[in-house]
Coordinates of C-alpha atoms and ligand atoms in Angstrom, one line a residue:
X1 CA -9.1 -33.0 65.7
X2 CA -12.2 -35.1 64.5
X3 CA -12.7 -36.3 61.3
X4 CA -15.1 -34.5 59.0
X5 CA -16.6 -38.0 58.1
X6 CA -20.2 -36.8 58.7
X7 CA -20.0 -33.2 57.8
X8 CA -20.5 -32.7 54.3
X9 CA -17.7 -29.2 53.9
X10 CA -14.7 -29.5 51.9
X11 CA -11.1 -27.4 52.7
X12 CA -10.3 -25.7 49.9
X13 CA -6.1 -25.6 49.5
X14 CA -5.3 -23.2 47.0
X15 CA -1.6 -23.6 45.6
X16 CA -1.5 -21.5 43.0
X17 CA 1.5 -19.9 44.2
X18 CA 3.1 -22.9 44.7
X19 CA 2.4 -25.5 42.3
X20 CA 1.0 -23.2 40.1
X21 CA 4.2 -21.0 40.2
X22 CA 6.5 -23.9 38.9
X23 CA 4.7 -23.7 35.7
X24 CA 7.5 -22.5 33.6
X25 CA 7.2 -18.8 33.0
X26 CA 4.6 -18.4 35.7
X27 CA 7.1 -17.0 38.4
X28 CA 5.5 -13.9 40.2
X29 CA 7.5 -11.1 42.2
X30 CA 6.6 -10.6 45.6
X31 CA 4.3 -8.0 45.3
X32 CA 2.9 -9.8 42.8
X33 CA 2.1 -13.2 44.8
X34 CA 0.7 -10.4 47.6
X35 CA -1.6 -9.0 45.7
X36 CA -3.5 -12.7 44.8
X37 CA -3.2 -13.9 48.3
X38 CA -5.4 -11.0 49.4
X39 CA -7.9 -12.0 46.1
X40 CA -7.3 -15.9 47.5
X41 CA -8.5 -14.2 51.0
X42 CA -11.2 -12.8 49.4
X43 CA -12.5 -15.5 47.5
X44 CA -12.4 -17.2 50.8
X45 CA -10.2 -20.0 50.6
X46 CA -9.2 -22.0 53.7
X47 CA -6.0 -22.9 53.1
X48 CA -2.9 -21.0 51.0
X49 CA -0.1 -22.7 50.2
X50 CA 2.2 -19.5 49.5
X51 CA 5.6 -21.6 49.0
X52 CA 8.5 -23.8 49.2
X53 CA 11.0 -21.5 51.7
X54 CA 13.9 -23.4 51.3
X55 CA 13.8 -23.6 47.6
X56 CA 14.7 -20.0 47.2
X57 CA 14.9 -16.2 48.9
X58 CA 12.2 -15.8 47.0
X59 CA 9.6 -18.4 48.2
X60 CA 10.7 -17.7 51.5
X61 CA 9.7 -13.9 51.7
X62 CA 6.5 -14.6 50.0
X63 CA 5.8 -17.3 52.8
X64 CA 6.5 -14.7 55.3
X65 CA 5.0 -11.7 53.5
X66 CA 1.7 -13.6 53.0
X67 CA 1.8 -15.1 56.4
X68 CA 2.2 -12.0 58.2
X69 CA -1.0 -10.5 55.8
X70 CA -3.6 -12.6 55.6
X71 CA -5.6 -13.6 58.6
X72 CA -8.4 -14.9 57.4
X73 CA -6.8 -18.5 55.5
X74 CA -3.9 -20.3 57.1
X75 CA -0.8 -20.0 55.5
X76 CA 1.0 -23.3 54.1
X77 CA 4.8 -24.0 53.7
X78 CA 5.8 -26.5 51.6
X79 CA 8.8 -28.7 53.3
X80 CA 10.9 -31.9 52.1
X81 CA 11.1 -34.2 54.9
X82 CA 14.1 -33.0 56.3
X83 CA 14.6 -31.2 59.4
X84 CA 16.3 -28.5 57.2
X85 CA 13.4 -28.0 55.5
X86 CA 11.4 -27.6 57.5
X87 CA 12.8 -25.3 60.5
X88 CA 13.5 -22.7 57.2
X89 CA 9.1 -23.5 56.3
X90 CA 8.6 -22.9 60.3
X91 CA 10.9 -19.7 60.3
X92 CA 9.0 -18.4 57.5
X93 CA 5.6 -19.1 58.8
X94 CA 6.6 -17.2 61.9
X95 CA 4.4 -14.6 61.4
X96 CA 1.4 -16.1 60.6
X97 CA -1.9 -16.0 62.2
X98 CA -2.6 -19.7 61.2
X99 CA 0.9 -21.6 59.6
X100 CA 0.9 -24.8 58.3
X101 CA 3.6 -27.0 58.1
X102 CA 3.0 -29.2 54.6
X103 CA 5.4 -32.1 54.2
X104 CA 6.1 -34.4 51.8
X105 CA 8.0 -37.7 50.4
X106 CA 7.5 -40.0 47.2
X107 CA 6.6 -43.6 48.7
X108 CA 6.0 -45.0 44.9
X109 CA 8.9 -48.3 44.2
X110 CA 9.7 -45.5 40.8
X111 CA 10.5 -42.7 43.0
X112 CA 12.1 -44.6 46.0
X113 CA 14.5 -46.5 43.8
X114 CA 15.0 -43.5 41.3
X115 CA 14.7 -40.5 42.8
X116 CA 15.2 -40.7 46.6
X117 CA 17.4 -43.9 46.0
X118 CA 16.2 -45.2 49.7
X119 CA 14.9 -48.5 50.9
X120 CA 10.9 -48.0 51.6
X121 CA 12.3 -49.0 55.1
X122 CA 14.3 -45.6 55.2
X123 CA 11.3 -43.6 53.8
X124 CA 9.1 -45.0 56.0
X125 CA 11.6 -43.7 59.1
X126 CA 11.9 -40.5 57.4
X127 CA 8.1 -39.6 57.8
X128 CA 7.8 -40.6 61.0
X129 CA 10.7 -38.4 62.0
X130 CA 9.6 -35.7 59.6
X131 CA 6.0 -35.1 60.8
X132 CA 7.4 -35.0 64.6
X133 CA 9.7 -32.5 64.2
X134 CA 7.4 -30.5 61.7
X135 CA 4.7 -31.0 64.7
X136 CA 7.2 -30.3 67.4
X137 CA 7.5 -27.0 65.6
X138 CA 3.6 -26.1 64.7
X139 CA 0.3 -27.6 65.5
X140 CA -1.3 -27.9 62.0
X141 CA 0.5 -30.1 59.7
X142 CA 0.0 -32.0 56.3
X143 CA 1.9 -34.8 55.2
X144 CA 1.9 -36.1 51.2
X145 CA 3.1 -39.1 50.3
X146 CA 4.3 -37.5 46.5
X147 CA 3.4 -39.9 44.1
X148 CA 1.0 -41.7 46.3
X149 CA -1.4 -42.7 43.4
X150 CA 1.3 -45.0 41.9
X151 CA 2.6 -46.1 45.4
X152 CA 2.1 -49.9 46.6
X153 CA -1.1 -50.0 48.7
X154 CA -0.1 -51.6 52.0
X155 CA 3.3 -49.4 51.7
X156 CA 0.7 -46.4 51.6
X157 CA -1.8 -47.8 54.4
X158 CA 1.5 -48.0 56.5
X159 CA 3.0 -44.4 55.8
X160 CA -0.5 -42.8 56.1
X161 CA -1.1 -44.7 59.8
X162 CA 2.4 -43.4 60.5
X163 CA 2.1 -40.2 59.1
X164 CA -1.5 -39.3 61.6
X165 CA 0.3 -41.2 64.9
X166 CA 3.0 -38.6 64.4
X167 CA 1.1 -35.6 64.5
X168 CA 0.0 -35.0 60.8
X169 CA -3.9 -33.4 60.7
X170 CA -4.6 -33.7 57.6
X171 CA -3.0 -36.3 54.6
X172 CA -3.0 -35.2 51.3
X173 CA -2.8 -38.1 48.5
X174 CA -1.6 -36.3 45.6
X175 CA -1.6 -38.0 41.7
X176 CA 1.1 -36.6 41.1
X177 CA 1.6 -37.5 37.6
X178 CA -1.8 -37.2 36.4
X179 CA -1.7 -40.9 36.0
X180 CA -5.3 -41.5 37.9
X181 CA -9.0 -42.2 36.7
X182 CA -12.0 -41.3 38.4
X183 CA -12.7 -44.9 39.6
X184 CA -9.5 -45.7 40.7
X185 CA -8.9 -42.7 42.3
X186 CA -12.1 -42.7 44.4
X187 CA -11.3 -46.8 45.0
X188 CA -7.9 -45.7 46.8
X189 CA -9.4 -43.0 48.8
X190 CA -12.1 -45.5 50.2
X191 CA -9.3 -48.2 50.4
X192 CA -7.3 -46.0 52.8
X193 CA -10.6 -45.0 54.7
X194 CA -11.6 -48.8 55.3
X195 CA -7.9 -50.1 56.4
X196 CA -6.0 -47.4 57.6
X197 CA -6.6 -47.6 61.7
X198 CA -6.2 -43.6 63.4
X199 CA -7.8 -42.7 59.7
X200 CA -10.1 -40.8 61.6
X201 CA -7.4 -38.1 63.6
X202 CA -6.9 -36.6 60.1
X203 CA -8.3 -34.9 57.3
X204 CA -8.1 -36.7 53.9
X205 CA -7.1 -34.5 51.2
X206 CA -6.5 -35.2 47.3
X207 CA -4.0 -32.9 44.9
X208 CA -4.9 -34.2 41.2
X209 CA -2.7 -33.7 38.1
X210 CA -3.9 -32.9 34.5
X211 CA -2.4 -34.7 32.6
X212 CA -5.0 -37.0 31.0
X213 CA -7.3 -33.5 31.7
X214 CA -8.8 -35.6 35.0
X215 CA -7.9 -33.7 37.7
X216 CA -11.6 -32.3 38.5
X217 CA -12.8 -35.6 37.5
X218 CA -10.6 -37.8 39.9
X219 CA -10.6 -34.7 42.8
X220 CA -14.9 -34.7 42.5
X221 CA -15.0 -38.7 42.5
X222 CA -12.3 -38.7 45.9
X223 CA -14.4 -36.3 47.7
X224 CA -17.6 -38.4 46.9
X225 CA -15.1 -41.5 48.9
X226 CA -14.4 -39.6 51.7
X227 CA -11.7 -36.5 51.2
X228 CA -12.3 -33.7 52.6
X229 CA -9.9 -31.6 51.3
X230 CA -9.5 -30.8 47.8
X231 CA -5.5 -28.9 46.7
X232 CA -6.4 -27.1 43.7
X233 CA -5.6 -23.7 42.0
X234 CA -6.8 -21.0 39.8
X235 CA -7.3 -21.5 36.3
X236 CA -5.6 -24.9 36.8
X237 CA -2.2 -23.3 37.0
X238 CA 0.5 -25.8 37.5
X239 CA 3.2 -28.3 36.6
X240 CA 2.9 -29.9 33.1
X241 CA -0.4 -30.2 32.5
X242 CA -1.6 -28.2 35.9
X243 CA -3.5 -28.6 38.9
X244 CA -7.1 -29.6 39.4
X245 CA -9.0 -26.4 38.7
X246 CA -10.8 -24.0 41.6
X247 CA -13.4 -23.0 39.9
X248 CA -14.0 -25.9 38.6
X249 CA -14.2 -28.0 41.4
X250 CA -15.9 -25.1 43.4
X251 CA -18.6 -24.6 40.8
X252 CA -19.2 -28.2 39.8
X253 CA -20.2 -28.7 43.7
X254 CA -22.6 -25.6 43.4
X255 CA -24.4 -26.3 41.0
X256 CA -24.7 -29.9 40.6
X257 CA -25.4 -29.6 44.4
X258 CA -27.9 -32.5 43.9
X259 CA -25.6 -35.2 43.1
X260 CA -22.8 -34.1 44.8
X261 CA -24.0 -32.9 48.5
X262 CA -20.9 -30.5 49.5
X263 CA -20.0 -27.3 50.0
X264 CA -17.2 -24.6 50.6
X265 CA -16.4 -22.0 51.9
X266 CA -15.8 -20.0 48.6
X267 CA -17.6 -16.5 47.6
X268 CA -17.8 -17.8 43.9
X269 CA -18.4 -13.9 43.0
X270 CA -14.8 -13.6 43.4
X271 CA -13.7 -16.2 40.9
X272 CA -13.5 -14.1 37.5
X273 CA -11.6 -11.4 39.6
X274 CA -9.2 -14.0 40.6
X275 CA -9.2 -15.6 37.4
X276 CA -8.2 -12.7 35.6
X277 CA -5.7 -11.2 38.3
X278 CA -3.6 -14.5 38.0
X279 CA -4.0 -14.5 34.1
X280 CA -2.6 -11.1 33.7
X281 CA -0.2 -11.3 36.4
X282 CA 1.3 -14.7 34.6
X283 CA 0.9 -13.9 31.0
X284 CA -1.0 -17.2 31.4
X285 CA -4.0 -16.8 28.9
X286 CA -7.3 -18.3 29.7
X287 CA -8.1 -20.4 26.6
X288 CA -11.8 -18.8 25.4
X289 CA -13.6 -22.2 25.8
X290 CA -12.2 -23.0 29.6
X291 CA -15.2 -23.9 31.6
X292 CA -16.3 -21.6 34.3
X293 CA -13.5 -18.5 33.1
X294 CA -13.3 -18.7 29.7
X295 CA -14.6 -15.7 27.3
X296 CA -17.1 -18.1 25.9
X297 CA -18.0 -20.1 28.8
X298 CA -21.2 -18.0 29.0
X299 CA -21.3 -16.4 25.4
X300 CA -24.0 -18.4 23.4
X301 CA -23.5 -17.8 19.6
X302 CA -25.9 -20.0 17.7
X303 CA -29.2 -18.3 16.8
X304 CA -31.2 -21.4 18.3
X305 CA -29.6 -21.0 21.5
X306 CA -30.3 -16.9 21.6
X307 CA -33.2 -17.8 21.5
X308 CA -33.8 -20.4 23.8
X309 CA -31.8 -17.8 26.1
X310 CA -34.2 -15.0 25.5
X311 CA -36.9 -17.8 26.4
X312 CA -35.9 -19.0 29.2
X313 CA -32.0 -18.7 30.6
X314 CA -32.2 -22.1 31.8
X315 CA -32.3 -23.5 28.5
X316 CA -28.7 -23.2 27.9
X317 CA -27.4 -22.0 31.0
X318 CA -26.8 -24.5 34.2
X319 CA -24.9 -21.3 36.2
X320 CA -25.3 -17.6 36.0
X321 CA -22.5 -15.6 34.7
X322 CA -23.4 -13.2 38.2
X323 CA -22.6 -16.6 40.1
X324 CA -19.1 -15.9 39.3
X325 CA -18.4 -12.2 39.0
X326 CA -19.4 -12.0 35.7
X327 CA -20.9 -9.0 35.3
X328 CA -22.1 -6.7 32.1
X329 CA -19.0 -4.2 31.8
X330 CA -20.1 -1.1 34.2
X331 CA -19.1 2.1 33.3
X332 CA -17.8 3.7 35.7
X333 CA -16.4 7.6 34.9
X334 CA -15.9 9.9 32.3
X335 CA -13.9 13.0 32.1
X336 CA -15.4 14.9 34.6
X337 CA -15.1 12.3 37.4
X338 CA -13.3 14.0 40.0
X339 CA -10.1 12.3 42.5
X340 CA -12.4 11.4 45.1
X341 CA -14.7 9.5 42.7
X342 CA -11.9 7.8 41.4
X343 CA -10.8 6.6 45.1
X344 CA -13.7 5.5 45.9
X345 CA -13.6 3.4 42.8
X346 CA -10.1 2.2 43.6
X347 CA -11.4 1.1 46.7
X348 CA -14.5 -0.9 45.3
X349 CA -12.0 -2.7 42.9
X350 CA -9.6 -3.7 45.6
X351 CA -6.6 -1.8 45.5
X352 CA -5.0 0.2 48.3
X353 CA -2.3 2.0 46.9
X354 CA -0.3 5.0 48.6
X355 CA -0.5 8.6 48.0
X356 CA 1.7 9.3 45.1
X357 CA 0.6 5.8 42.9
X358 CA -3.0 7.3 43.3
X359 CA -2.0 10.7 41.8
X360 CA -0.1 8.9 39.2
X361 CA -3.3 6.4 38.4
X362 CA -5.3 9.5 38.5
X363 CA -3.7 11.4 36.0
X364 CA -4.2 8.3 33.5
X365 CA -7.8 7.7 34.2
X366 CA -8.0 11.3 32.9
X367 CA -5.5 10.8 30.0
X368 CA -7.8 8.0 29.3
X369 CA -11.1 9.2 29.6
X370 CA -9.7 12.0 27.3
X371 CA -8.9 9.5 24.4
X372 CA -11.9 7.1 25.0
X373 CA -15.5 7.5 25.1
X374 CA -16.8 5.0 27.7
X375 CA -14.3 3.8 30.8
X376 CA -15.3 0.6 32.6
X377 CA -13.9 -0.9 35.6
X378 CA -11.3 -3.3 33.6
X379 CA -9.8 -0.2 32.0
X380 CA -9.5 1.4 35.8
X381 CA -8.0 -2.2 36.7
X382 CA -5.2 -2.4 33.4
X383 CA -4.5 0.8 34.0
X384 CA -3.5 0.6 38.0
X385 CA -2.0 -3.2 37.5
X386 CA 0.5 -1.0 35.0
X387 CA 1.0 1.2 37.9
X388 CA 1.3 -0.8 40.8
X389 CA 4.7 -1.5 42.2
X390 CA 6.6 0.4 39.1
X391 CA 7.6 4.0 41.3
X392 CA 11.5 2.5 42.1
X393 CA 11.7 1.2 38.4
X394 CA 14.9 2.4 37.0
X395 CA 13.7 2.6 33.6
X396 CA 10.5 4.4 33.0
X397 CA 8.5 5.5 29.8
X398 CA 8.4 9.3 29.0
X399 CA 7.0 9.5 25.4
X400 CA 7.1 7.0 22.5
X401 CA 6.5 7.6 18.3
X402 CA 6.5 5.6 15.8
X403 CA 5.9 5.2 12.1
X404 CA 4.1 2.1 11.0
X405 CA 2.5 1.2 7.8
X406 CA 3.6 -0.7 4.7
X407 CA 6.0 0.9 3.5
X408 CA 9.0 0.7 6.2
X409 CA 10.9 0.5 7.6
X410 CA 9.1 1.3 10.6
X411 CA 11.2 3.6 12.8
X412 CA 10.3 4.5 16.3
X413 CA 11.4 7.6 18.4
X414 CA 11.8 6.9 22.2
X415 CA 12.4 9.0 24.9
X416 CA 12.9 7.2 28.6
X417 CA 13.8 8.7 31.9
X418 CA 17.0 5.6 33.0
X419 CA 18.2 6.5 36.6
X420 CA 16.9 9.8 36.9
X421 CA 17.9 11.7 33.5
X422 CA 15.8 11.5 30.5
X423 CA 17.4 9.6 27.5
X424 CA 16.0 9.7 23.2
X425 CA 16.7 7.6 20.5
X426 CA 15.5 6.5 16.9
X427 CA 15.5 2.8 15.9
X428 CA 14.4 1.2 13.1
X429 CA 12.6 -2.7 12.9
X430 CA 11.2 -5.6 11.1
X431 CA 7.6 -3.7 12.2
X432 CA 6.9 -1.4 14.8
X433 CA 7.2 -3.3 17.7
X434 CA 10.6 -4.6 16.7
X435 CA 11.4 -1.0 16.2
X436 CA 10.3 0.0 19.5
X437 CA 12.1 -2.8 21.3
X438 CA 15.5 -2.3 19.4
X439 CA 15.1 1.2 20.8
X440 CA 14.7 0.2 24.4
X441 CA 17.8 -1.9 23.5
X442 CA 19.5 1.3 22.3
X443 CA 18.8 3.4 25.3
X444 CA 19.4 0.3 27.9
X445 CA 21.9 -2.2 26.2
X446 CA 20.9 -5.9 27.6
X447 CA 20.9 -9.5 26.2
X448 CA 17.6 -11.1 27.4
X449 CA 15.7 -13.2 25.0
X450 CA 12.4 -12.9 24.6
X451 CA 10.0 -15.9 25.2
X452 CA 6.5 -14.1 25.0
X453 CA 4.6 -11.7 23.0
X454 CA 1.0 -11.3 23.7
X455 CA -1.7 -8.8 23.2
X456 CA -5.5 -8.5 24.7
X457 CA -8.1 -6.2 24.4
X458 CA -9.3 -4.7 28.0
X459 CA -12.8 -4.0 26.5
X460 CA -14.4 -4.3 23.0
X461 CA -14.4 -1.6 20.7
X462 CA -11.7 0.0 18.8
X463 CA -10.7 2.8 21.1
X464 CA -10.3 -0.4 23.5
X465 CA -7.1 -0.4 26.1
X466 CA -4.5 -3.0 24.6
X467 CA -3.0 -5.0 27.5
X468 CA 0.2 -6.1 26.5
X469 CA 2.3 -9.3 28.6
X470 CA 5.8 -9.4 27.3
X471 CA 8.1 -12.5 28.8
X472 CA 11.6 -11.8 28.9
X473 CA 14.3 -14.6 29.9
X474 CA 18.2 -14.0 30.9
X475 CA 19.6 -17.5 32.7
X476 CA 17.0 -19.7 33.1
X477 CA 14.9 -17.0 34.8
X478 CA 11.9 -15.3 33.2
X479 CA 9.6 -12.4 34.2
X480 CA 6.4 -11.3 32.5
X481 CA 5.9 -7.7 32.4
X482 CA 2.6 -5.7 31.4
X483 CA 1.4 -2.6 29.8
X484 CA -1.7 -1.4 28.6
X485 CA -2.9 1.7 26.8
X486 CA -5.2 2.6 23.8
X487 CA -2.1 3.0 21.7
X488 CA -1.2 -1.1 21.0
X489 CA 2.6 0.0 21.1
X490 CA 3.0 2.4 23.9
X491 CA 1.1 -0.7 26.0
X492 CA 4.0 -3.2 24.1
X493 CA 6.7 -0.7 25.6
X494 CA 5.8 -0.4 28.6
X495 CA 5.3 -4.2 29.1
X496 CA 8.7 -4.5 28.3
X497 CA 10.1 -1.9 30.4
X498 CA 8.2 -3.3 33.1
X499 CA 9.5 -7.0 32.5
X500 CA 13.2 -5.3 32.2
X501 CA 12.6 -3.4 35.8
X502 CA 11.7 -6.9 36.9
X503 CA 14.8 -8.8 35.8
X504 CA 16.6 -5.6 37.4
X505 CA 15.6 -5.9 40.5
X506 CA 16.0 -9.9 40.2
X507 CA 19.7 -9.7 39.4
X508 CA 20.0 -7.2 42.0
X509 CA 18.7 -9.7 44.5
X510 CA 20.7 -12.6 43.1
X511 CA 24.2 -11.4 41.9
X512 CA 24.4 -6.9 43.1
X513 CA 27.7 -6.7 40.9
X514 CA 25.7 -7.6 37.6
X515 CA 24.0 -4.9 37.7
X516 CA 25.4 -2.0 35.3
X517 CA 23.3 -2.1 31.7
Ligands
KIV601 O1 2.2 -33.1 42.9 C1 2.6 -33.4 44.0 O2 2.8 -34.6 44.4 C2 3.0 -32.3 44.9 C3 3.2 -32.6 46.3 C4 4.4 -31.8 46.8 C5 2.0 -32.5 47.1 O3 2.9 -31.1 44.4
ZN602 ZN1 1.7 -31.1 42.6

């Protein structure tokens, strides 16, 4: 393969479900990870990284479930550089329509000595061996140098020259720590363009950190030196500080076009879909003034700027909120909206789900439509994500009532179907959520803490859905669990029933003797 020196298109690695899964609390179920590979598809990004198969079972399935799916990106595994490693990356990736083999070692003195404890000597070795055998294995294959912002520049020249005669296609030089300024960063890129001699059999790529909150920053100023790849993810989702966001990058090339002459593949309408899907599937909430997602990002509060608005948009906005999927909330159905209606509208949001969740989505969306005057297509979409995936949940919600106020205590009276046979209780609380959760706790004894609490309204108004995240951690492991519904704590219970199902089926997976209440 050529290098891309003259073409002007940048690769777009998403990793959310890699790097942006080891945030803590951001682990995702496999159905989960599914579903935002096929919005990663959608949005059109060229590469996923779905994983680190040896890490867990886990990472592993989702490598292989996403690689066997999509066929539009190519699939990434994420390897050490042993053969170990990754054969289990290669045996995942079996199935896919395009795998990629993405390996990596730290070459930085700190890492060497510290962490890997080897002689650069040994390291050095190590990639050459590593890339072979990950090329022997599949024809597409990245090698990082972890670290490689802080790593000793003819160390780097050397690994990178022996990284591309060993088979790697594209080199990813990742600031690992976040340590990297604009300058600098672009300096290095244009430093290993210059001396590095079979530079031109691969594809430079850059993976930026956020912790000084440059990652777009050093990411934009290494494409303008040469990269051609940019690893990012959405929202900025990712160790510490995060990743380099997508839409960030994506929409800083867009629009400032002028100055910075590249492009991507990415449908940028896609971006608040995927934006939101990873949110809510995370419990990871977008903070309001995060560029490009962020509720404010196109609200404009000030009377002067209304009115500049009404003017002329261009006064205060450089994008258009339609640029990325940011559209006036449509109203979609009332009452009277009939099954096939609704299908159609299941369809045009993007789900596919089988013949009994429809029936059981259905028969909400009129529940709904019932209690609330207007629906619009993020109620249809908070209702089905509290559908999706739940119909071999052990525990499910049957009824729930509770008496709040100021007075006290609150008390709240739960019925739940557990294995099959429907179960009541009455519990009080410090409040009514308390209450409610002591009485899940009373119907289905457990010891979980939990690490996360957190309401959203679907729409505005006060007959608006509540969308509930509830975190829930038992050993080091957490899941996040969601409900929504127009009653704040029937959406609270059923987020934590669904986070409970979660850690179920988790222990199930990990240890099957743990599992009795
Ligand atoms: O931050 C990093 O260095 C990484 C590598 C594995 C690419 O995530
Ligand atoms: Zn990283």
């Amino acid at each position: 393969m050529s290098h891309t020196i003259d073409s002007n298109r940048v690769i777009i690695f998403d990793t959310t479900l890699r790097d942006g899964e080891q945030s803590p609390g951001a682990s995702m179920n496999l159905e989960e990870k599914r579903r935002i590979a096929m919005v990663l598809e959608e949005l059109g990004v060229d590469v996923i990284e779905a994983g680190f198969p040896i890490a867990s079972n886990g990472d592993f399935d989702a490598v292989r479930e996403i690689g066997r799916t999509v066929r539009g990106a190519t699939v990434a595994g994420l390897a050490r550089a042993s053969k170990k490693d990754i054969d289990r990356a290669w045996e995942a990736l079996s199935g896919a329509a395009r795998p990629r083999i993405h390996t990596f070692i730290s070459t930085s003195p700190l890492h060497m000595k510290y962490k890997l404890q080897m002689e650069p000597e040994a390291v050095h070795q190590a990639i050459a061996d590593s890339v072979a055998h990950a090329r022997n294995r599949c024809d597409d294959v990245e090698w990082s140098p972890e670290d490689g912002s802080r790593t000793e520049h003819d160390f780097l020249c050397r690994c990178v020259e022996t990284a591309i005669k060993a088979g790697a296609r594209t080199v990813n030089i990742p600031d690992t720590v976040g340590y990297a300024v604009p300058e600098e960063f672009a300096a290095l890129i244009a430093m290993l363009m210059n001396r590095v001699p079979n530079i031109d059999k691969a594809i430079i790529s850059v993976h930026c950190h956020n912790d000084l909150g440059l990652a777009v920053a050093n990411s934009l100023a290494a494409v303008g030196a040469g990269a051609r790849q940019v690893e990012c993810t959405i929202n900025g989702l990712g160790e510490r500080a995060g990743n380099a966001a997508l839409e960030e990058i994506v929409m800083a090339l867009r629009t400032r076009h002028d100055n910075l002459p590249y492009s991507t593949g990415i449908n940028t309408e896609i971006i608040t879909k995927a934006s939101r899907l990873v949110s809510t599937i995370t419990g990871f909430v977008v903070q309001p003034n995060k560029a490009i997602v962020g509720a404010n990002a196109f609200a404009h509060e000030s009377g002067i700027h209304q009115d500049g608005m009404l003017k002329h948009a261009g006064t205060y906005e450089i994008m258009t909120p339609e640029s990325v999927g940011l559209n006036r909330s449509t109203l979609v159905m009332g009452k009277h909206s009939g099954r096939h209606a609704f299908k159609e509208k299941l369809k045009e949001l993007g789900f596919d789900l089988g013949d009994n969740a429809v029936e059981e989505a259905f028969r909400r969306f009129k529940d709904l439509a019932d209690k609330k005057k207007d629906v619009f297509d993020e109620d249809i979409v908070a209702l089905v994500d509290d559908e999706v995936g739940r119909s071999n949940d052990r525990i499910r919600f049957v009824s729930l009532q509770v008496i709040a106020g100021s007075r006290g205590p609150q008390k709240a009276e739960l019925e739940l179907q557990i294995d099959g046979a429907v179960h009541t209780t009455t519990a009080i609380g410090a409040g009514p959520v308390d209450a409610t959760f002591n009485a899940i706790k009373q119907l289905f004894p457990h010891e979980v803490r939990l690490q996360l609490y957190q309401v959203h309204a679907v729409t505005a108004g006060t007959d608006a859905q509540a969308e509930v995240t509830v975190r829930l951690e038992e050993n080091g492991k957490t899941v996040n669990g969601q409900g929504a519904d127009t009653d704040t704590l029937v959406a609270s219970c059923r987020a934590y029933i669904h986070a409970l199902n979660k850690l179920l089926t988790k222990r199930q997976k990990t240890a099957p003797a743990a599992l009795s209440a």
